[in-house]
Coordinates of C-alpha atoms in Angstrom, one line a residue:
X10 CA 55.0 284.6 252.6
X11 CA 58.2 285.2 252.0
X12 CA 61.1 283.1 253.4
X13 CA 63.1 284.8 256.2
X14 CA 66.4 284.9 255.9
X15 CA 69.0 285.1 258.7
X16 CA 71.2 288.4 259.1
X17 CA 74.7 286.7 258.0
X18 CA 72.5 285.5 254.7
X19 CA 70.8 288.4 254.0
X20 CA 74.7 290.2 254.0
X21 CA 76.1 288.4 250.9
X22 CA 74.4 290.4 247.8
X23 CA 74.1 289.1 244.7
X24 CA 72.2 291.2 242.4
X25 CA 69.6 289.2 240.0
X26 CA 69.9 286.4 241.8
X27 CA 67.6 284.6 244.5
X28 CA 68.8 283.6 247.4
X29 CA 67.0 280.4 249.1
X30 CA 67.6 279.0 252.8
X31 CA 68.0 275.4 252.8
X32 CA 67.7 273.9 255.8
X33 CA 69.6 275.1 258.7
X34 CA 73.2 275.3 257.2
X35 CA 72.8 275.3 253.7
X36 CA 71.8 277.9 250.6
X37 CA 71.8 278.8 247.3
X38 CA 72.2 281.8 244.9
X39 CA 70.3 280.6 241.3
X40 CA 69.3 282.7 238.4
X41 CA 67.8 282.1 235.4
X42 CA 69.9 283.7 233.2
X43 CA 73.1 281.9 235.1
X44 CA 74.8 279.5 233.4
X45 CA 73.5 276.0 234.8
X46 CA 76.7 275.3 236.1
X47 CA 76.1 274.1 239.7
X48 CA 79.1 275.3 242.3
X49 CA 78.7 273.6 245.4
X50 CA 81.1 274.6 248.2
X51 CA 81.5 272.0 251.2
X52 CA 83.4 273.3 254.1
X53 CA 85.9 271.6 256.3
X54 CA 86.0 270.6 260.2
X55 CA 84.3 272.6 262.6
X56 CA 83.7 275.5 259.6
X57 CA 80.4 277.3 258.6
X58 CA 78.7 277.0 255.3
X59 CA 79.5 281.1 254.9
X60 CA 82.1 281.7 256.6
X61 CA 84.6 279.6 256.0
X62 CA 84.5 281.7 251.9
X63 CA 84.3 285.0 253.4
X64 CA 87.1 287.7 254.7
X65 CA 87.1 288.4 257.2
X66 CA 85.3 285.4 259.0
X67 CA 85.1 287.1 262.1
X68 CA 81.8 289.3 262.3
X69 CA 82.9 292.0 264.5
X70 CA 86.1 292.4 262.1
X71 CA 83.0 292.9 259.0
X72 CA 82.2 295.8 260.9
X73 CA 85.7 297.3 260.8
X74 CA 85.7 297.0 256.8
X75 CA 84.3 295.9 253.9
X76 CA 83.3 292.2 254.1
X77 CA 83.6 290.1 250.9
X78 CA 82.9 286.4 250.3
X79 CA 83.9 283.8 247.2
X80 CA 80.5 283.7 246.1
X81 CA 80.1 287.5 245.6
X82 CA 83.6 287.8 243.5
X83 CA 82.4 285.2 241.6
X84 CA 79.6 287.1 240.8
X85 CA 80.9 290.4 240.0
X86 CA 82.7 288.8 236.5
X87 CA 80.7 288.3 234.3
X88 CA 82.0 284.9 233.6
X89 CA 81.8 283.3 236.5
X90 CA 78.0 283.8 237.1
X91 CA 76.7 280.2 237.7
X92 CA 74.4 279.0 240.0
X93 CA 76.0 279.0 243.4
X94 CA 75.9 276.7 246.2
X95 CA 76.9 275.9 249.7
X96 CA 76.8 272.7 252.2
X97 CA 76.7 273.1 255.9
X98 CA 77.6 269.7 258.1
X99 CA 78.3 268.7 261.9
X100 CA 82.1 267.9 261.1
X101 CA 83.6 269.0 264.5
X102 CA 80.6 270.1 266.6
X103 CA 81.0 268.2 270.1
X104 CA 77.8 267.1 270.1
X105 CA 77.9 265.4 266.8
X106 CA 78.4 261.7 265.9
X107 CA 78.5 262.0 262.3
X108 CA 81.2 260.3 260.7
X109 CA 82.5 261.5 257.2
X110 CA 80.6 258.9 255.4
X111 CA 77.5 259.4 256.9
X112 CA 78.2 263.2 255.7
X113 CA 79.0 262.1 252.0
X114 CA 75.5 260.5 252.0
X115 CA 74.2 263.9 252.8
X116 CA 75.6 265.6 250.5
X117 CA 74.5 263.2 247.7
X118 CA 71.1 263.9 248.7
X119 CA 71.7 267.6 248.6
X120 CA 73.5 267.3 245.3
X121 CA 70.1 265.2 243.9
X122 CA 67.7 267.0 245.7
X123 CA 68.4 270.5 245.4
X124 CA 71.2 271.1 242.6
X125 CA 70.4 269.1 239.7
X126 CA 67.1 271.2 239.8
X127 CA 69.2 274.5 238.5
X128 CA 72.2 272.7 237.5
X129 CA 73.1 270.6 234.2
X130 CA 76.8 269.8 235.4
X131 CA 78.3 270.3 239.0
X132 CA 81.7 271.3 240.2
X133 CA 82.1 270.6 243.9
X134 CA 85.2 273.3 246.1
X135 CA 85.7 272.1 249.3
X136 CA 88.1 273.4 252.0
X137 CA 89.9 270.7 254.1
X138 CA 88.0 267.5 255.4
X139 CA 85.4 269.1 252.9
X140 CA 87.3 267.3 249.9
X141 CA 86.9 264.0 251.4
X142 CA 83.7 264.5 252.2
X143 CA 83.4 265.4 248.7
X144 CA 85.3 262.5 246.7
X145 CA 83.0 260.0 248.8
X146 CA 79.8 261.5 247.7
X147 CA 81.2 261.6 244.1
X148 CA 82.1 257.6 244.0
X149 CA 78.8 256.7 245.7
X150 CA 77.1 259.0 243.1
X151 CA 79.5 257.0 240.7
X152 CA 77.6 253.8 242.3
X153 CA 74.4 255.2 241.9
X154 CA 74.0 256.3 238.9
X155 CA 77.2 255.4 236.7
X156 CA 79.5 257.2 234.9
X157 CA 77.4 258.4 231.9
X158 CA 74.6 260.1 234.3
X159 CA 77.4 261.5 236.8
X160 CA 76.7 265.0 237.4
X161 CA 80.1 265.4 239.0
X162 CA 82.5 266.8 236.7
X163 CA 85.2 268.5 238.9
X164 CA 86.2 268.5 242.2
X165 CA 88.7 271.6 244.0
X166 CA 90.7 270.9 247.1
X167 CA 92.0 273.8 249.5
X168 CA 94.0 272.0 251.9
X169 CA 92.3 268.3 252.1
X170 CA 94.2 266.1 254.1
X171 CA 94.1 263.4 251.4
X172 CA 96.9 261.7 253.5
X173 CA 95.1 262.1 256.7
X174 CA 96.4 265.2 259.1
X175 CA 98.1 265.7 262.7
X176 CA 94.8 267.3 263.7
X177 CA 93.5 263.6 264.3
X178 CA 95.7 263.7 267.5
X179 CA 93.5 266.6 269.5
X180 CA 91.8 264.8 272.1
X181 CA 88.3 265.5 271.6
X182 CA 85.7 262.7 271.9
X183 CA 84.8 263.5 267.7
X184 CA 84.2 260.6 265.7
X185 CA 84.9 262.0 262.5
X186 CA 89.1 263.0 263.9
X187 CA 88.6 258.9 263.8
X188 CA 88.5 259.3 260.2
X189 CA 91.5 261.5 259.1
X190 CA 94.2 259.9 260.7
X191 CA 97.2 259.0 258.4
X192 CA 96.5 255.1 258.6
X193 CA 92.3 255.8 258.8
X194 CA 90.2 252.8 257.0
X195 CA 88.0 255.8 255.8
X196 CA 91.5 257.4 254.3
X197 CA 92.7 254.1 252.6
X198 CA 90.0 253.0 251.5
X199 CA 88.9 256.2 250.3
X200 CA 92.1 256.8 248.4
X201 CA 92.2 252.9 247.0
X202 CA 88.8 253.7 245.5
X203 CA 89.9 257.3 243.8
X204 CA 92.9 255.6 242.2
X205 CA 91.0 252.8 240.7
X206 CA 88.0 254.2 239.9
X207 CA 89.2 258.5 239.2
X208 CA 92.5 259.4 238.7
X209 CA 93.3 259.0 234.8
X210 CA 90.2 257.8 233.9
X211 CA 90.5 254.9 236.4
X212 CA 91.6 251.2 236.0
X213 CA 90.3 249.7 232.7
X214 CA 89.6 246.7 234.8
X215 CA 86.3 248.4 236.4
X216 CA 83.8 248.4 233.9
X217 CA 83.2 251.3 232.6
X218 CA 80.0 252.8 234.5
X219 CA 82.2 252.4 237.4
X220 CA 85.0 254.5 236.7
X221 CA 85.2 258.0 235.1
X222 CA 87.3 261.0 234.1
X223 CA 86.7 264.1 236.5
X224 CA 89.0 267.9 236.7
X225 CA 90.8 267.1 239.7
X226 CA 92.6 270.2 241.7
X227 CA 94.8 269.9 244.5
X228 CA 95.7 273.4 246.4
X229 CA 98.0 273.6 249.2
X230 CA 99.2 276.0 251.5
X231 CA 102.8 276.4 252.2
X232 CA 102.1 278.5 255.6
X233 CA 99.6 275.6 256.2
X234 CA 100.1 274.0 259.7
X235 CA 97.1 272.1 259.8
X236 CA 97.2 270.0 256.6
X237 CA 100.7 269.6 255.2
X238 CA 101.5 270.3 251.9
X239 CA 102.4 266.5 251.1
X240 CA 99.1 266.0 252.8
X241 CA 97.1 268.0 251.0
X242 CA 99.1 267.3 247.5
X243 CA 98.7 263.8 248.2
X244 CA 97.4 261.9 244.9
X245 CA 98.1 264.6 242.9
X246 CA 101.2 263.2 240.8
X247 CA 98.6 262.8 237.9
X248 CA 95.9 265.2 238.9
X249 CA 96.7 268.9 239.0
X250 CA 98.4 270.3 242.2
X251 CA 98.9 274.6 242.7
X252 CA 100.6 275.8 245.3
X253 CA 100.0 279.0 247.5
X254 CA 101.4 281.0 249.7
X255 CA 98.7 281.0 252.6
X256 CA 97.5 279.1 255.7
X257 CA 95.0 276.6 256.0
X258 CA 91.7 279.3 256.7
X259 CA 93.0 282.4 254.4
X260 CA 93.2 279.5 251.9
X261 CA 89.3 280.2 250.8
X262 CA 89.1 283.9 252.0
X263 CA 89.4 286.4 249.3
X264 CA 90.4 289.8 250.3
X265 CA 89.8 290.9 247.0
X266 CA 90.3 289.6 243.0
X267 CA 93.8 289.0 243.4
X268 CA 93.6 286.8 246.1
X269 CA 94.9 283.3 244.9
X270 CA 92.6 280.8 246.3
X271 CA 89.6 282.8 244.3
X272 CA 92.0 282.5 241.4
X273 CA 92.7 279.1 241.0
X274 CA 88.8 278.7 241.4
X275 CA 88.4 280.8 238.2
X276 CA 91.0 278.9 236.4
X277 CA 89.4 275.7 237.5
X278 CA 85.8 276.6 236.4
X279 CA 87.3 277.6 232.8
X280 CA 88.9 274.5 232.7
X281 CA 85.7 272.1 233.5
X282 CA 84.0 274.1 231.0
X283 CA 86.3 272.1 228.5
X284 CA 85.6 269.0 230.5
X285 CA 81.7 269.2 230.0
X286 CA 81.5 269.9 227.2
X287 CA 83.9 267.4 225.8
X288 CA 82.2 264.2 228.8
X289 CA 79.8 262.7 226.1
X290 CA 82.4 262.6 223.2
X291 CA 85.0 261.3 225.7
X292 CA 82.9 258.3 227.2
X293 CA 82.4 257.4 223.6
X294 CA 86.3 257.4 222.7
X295 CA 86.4 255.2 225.9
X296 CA 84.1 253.1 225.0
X297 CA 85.0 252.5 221.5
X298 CA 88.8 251.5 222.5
X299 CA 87.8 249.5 225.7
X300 CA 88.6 246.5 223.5
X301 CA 92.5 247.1 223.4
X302 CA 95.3 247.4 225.4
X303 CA 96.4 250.9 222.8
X304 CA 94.6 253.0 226.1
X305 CA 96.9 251.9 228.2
X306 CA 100.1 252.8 226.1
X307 CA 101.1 256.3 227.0
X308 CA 100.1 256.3 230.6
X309 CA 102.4 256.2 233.8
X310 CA 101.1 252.7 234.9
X311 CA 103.1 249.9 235.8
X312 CA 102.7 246.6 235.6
X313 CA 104.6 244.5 238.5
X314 CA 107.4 246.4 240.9
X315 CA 109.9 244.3 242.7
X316 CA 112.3 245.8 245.1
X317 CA 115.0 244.0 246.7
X318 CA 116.6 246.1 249.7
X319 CA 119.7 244.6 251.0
X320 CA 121.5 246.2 254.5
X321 CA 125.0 245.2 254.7
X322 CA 127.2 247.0 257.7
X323 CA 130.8 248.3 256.5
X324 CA 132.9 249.9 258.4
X325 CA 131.8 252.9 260.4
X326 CA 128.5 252.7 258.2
X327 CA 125.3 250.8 257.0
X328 CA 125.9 250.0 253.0
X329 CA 122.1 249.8 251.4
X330 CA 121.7 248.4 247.9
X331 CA 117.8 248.9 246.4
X332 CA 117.2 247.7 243.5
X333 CA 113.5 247.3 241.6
X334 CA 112.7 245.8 238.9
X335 CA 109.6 246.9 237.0
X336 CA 108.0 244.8 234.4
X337 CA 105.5 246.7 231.6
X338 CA 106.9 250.4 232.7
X339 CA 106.3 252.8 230.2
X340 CA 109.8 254.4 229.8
X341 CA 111.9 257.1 227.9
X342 CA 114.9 258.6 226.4
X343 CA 115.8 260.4 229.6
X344 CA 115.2 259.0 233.0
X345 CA 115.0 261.5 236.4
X346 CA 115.7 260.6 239.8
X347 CA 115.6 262.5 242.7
X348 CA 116.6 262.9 246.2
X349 CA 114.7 264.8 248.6
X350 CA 114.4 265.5 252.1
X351 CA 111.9 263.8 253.4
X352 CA 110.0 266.9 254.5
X353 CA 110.1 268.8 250.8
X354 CA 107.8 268.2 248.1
X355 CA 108.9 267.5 244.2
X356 CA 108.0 269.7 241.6
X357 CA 104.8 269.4 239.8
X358 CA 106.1 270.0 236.3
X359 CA 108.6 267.7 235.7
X360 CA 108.7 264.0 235.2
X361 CA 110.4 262.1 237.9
X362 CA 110.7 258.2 237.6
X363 CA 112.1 257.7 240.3
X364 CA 112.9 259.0 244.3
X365 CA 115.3 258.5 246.7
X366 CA 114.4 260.1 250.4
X367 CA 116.4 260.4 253.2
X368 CA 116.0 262.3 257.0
X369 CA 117.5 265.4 257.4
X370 CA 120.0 263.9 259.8
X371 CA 121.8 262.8 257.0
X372 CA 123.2 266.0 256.1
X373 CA 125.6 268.6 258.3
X374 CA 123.5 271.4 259.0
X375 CA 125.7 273.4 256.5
X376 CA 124.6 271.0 253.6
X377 CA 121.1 271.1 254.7
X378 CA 120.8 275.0 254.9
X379 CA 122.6 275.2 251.5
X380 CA 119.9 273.0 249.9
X381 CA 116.8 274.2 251.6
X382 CA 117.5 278.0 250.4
X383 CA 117.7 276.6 246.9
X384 CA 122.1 277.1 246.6
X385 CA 123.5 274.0 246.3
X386 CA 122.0 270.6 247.0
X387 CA 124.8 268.4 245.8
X388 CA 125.4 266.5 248.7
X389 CA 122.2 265.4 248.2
X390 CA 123.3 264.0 244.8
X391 CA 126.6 262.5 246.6
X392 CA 124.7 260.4 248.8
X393 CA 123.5 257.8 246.1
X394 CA 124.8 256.1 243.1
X395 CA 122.9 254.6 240.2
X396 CA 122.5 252.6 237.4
X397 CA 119.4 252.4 234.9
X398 CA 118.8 249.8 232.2
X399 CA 115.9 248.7 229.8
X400 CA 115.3 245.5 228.5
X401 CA 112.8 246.1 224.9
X402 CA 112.4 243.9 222.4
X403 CA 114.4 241.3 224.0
X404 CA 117.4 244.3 224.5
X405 CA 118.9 245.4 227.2
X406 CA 120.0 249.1 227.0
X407 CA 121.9 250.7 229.6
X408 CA 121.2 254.3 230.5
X409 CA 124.4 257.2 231.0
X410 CA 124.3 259.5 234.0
X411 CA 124.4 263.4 233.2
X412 CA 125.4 265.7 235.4
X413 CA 122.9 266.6 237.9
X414 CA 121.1 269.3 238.9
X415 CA 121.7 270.4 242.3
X416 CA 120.7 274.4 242.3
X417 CA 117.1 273.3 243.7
X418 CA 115.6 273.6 247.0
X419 CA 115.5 270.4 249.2
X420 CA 116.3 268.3 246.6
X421 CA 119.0 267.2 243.8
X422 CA 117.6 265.8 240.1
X423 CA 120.0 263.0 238.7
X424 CA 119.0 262.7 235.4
X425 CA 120.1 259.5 232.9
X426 CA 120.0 259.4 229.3
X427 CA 119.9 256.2 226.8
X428 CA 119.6 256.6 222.5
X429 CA 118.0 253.3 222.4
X430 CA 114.6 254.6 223.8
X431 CA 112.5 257.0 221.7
X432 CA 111.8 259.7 223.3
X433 CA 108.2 259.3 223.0
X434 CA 107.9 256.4 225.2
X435 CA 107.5 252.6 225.4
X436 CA 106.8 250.0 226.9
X437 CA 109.9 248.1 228.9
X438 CA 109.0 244.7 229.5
X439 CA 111.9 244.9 231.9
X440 CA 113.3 248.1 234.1
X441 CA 116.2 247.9 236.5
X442 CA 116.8 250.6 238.6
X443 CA 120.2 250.0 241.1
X444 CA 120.9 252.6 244.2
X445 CA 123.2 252.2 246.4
X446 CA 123.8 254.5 249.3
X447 CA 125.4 254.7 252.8
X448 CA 123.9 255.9 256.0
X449 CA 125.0 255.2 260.1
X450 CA 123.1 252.9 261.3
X451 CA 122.0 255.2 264.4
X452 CA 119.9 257.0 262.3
X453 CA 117.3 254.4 263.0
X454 CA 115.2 254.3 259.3
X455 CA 114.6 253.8 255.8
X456 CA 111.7 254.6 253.9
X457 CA 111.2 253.7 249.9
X458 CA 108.8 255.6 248.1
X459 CA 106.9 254.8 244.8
X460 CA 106.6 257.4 241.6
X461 CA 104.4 255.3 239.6
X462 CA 100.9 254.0 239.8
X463 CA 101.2 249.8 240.4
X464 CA 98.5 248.3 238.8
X465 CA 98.8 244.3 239.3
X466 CA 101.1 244.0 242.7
X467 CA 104.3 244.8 244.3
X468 CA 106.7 242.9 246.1
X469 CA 109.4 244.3 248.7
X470 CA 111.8 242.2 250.1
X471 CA 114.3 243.4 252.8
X472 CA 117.5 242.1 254.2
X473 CA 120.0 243.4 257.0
X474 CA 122.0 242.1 260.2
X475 CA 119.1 243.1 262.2
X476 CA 115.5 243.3 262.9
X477 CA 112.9 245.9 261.4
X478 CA 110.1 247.0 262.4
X479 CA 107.9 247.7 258.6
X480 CA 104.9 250.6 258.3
X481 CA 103.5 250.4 254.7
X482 CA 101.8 253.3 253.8
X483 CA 100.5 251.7 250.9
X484 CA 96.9 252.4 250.5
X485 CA 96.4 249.1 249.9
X486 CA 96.4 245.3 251.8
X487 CA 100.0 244.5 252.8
X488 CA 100.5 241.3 253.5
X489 CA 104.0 241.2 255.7
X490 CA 106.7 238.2 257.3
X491 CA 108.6 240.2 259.1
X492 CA 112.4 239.2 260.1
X493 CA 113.0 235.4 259.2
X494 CA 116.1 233.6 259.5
X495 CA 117.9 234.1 255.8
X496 CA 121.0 232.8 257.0
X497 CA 124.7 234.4 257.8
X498 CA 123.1 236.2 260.6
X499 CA 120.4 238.3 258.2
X500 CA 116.8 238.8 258.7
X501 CA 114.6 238.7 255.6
X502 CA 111.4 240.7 255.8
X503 CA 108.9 240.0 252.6
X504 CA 105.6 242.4 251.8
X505 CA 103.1 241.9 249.2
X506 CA 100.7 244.0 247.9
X507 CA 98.3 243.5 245.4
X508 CA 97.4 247.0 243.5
X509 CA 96.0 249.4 243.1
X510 CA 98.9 251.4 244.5
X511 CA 99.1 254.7 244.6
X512 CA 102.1 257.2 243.7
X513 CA 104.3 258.3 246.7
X514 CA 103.1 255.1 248.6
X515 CA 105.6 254.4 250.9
X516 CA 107.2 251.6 253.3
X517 CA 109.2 253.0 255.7
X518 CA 111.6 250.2 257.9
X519 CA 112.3 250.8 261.4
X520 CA 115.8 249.7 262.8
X521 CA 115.5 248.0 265.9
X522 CA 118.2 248.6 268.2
X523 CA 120.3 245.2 269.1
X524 CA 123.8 245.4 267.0
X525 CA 122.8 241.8 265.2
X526 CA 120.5 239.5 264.3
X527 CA 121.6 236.4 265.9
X528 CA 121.7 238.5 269.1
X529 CA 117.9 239.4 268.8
X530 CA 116.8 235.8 267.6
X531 CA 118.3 234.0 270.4

């Protein structure tokens, strides 16, 4: 007898193809003259496995006009006809007690059980808490069956809240908000794992069944209120990030071909095309040059960071000094820093070293409207200054400061420049990187930020005429002493953390408010 399928099913037509129930909140679309391409789309808290991909969601609003749905665009270009999938899952439902995990396992049973029987090669697009759910099952698949079996080639995010999300605050008994809080253990542990073990091929300290090279996409929306572009952009520094201009639920809704979000989901299957066919001879490369350190020579790893972060009060202001120290940084010619508002995200396409953020109380309202609409963000630039210097070769090489570029929104570019560096890169066994800047000490906070991957550890040490109050955001295991005794009235805070750290980690120190140390110690 022929399965029955329900109304909201039988709606989404796909010519030639057979569409199969699985389960209560799941289905497929195969064919046997589809490419064996397997696209698996996971949807995100309190979604539906259909839909959360079609416009307009609402059914009543279908009846007004012409519904359409990702997997039918897909469909109606020729190049894009794979074999088409969708998850369903309890993420969000009051009655559920699923946690994301529990979810990942799911979905790596669905991925074995139903996929791989139409599918050579899978490429999993997930809307919000759908792309965690998705980068779990793909390392436990990674545990499973290794890196040279992992069907997993590519995974798209619309809006995933790789940093964790405000939503987490609603005050429903869910288990799962439990798990996409900023400072989750399913978050940091998640995102320790992904760096190790995904992003740029992974840490050549896992052997090599445990770490692999996937397509990585990262799509936030700029009118998104749910998941915040930094949010959703987060670990994308050496993946691929596109921005669009849409909120978090139009983010996977086409209206038509034009939309963006069905766009960037043709782009991205062209692109793992490349990627599969190209896995086998890649693995090989890898393996063949495991043996040396030459894999490592070209990538934005480094070694060791050490900051120092000295507060000294002058008057009528709080004079900061960072300085880090980087050992085995690959570095360049030209050297870019920035400073941003802490609420604007850097651009994508150009190489930044290094970042500088500060609170938007810093500025006059004047300054800070001038800069956000993209005019004139010089007094950003004016609030810092720096010196760079490379030691290579047993030579220290001082880098000249150009003149900035300011005509950005929300942030200024200082860029350096030193001869004595080729400008194809190398390896500095020694970086220095000096910033000094001046703040009022009312402002309450300071927050450092890394651009760079840290691969062995990193040590910050902090120093004012008061007490702090330290929140790594780290991804990784801190291990603080907060606010010893360091003499003339200073307290001395010292973290350590062994990598893998991430890019954009952050540590961000809270002024507490007595005017001195010896006052608060006493």
């Amino acid at each position: 007898m022929p399965q029955q399928l329900p109304r909201k099913l039988q709606a989404i037509n796909l010519p030639g193809y057979v569409c199969t129930r699985l389960g209560k909140t799941a289905a497929s679309w195969t064919a046997s003259d589809a490419e064996p391409i397997g696209i698996v789309f996971v949807h995100g808290f309190r979604g539906h496995y259909l839909s959360t991909w079609q416009w307009p969601a609402a059914a009543w609003r279908r009846l007004l006009t012409t519904p359409t749905s990702m997997f039918e665009q897909l469909h109606r270009d020729a190049r894009y006809r794979c074999q088409y999938f969708t998850f369903g899952h309890p993420a969000g439902k009051i009655v559920s007690i699923a946690r994301l995990e529990t979810i990942a396992g799911a979905l790596r049973t669905f991925i074995q059980t139903h996929v791989r029987r139409h599918a050579n090669a899978v490429l999993l697009v997930a809307h919000s808490i759908g792309g965690l759910i998705s980068r779990r099952a793909t390392l436990d698949l990674l545990d499973d069956v290794g890196a040279d079996d992992l069907p997993i080639h590519g995974v798209l995010m619309y809006g995933t809240p790789n940093d964790g999300t405000a939503l987490a605050r609603i005050p429903l008994p869910l288990r799962v908000l439990q798990d996409i809080r900023h400072d989750s253990e399913f978050i940091e542990t998640l995102n320790r794992e992904w760096i190790g073990r995904v992003i740029n091929g992974g840490n050549p300290a896992y052997n090599l069944q445990q770490r692999t090279d996937l397509l990585c996409r990262y799509v936030a929306g700029i009118e998104d209120t749910i998941v915040p572009a930094h949010s959703a952009a987060h670990l994308g520094y050496l993946g691929d990030v596109r921005h669009t201009n849409q909120d978090h639920t139009s983010l996977t809704k086409p209206r038509d071909e034009h939309h963006d979000g069905l766009l960037i989901l043709k782009e991205f299957i062209d692109d793992a095309r490349d990627r599969i066919a190209a896995r086998r001879l890649l693995r090989g490369a890898i393996r063949a040059t495991t043996a040396t350190l030459a894999t490592l020579k070209n990538t934005e790893w480094v070694g060791r960071e050490h900051v120092t972060i000295q507060a000294r009060r002058v008057p009528g202001k709080l004079h900061i000094r960072e300085t880090t120290h980087r050992q085995d940084a690959l570095c360049y010619d030209t050297f870019t820093l920035a400073v941003r508002l802490i609420d604007i995200a850097l651009p994508t396409d150009r190489r930044i070293d290094y970042q500088h953020t500060i609170g938007p109380g810093l500025l006059t309202p004047a300054e800070r409207q001038l800069s956000l609409n993209g005019v004139d963000s010089s007094a950003l630039a004016r609030r810092v200054t720096v010196r760079v210097s490379a030691t290579i070769n047993g030579m220290t090489h001082e880098y000249t400061a150009l003149a900035p570029e300011t005509d950005t929104t929300g942030y200024a570019l200082l860029p350096f420049h030193c001869p004595h560096v080729p400008s194809s890169g190398t390896r500095a066994h020694h970086l220095r990187i000096t910033l000094d800047t001046e703040m009022e000490e009312q402002k309450g906070w300071y927050s450092w930020r890394t651009r760079r991957v840290i691969t062995d550890d990193l040590t910050v040490d902090w120093s004012a005429p008061f007490c702090i109050t330290p929140r790594p955001h780290l991804q990784a295991t801190a291990t603080i002493t907060p606010n010893t005794d360091a003499g003339d009235g200073l307290s001395a805070t010292h973290i350590y953390a062994k990598g893998l750290i991430p890019p954009n980690a952050s540590i961000d120190f809270i002024f507490e408010r007595t005017s001195t140390y010896g006052e608060q110690t006493q």
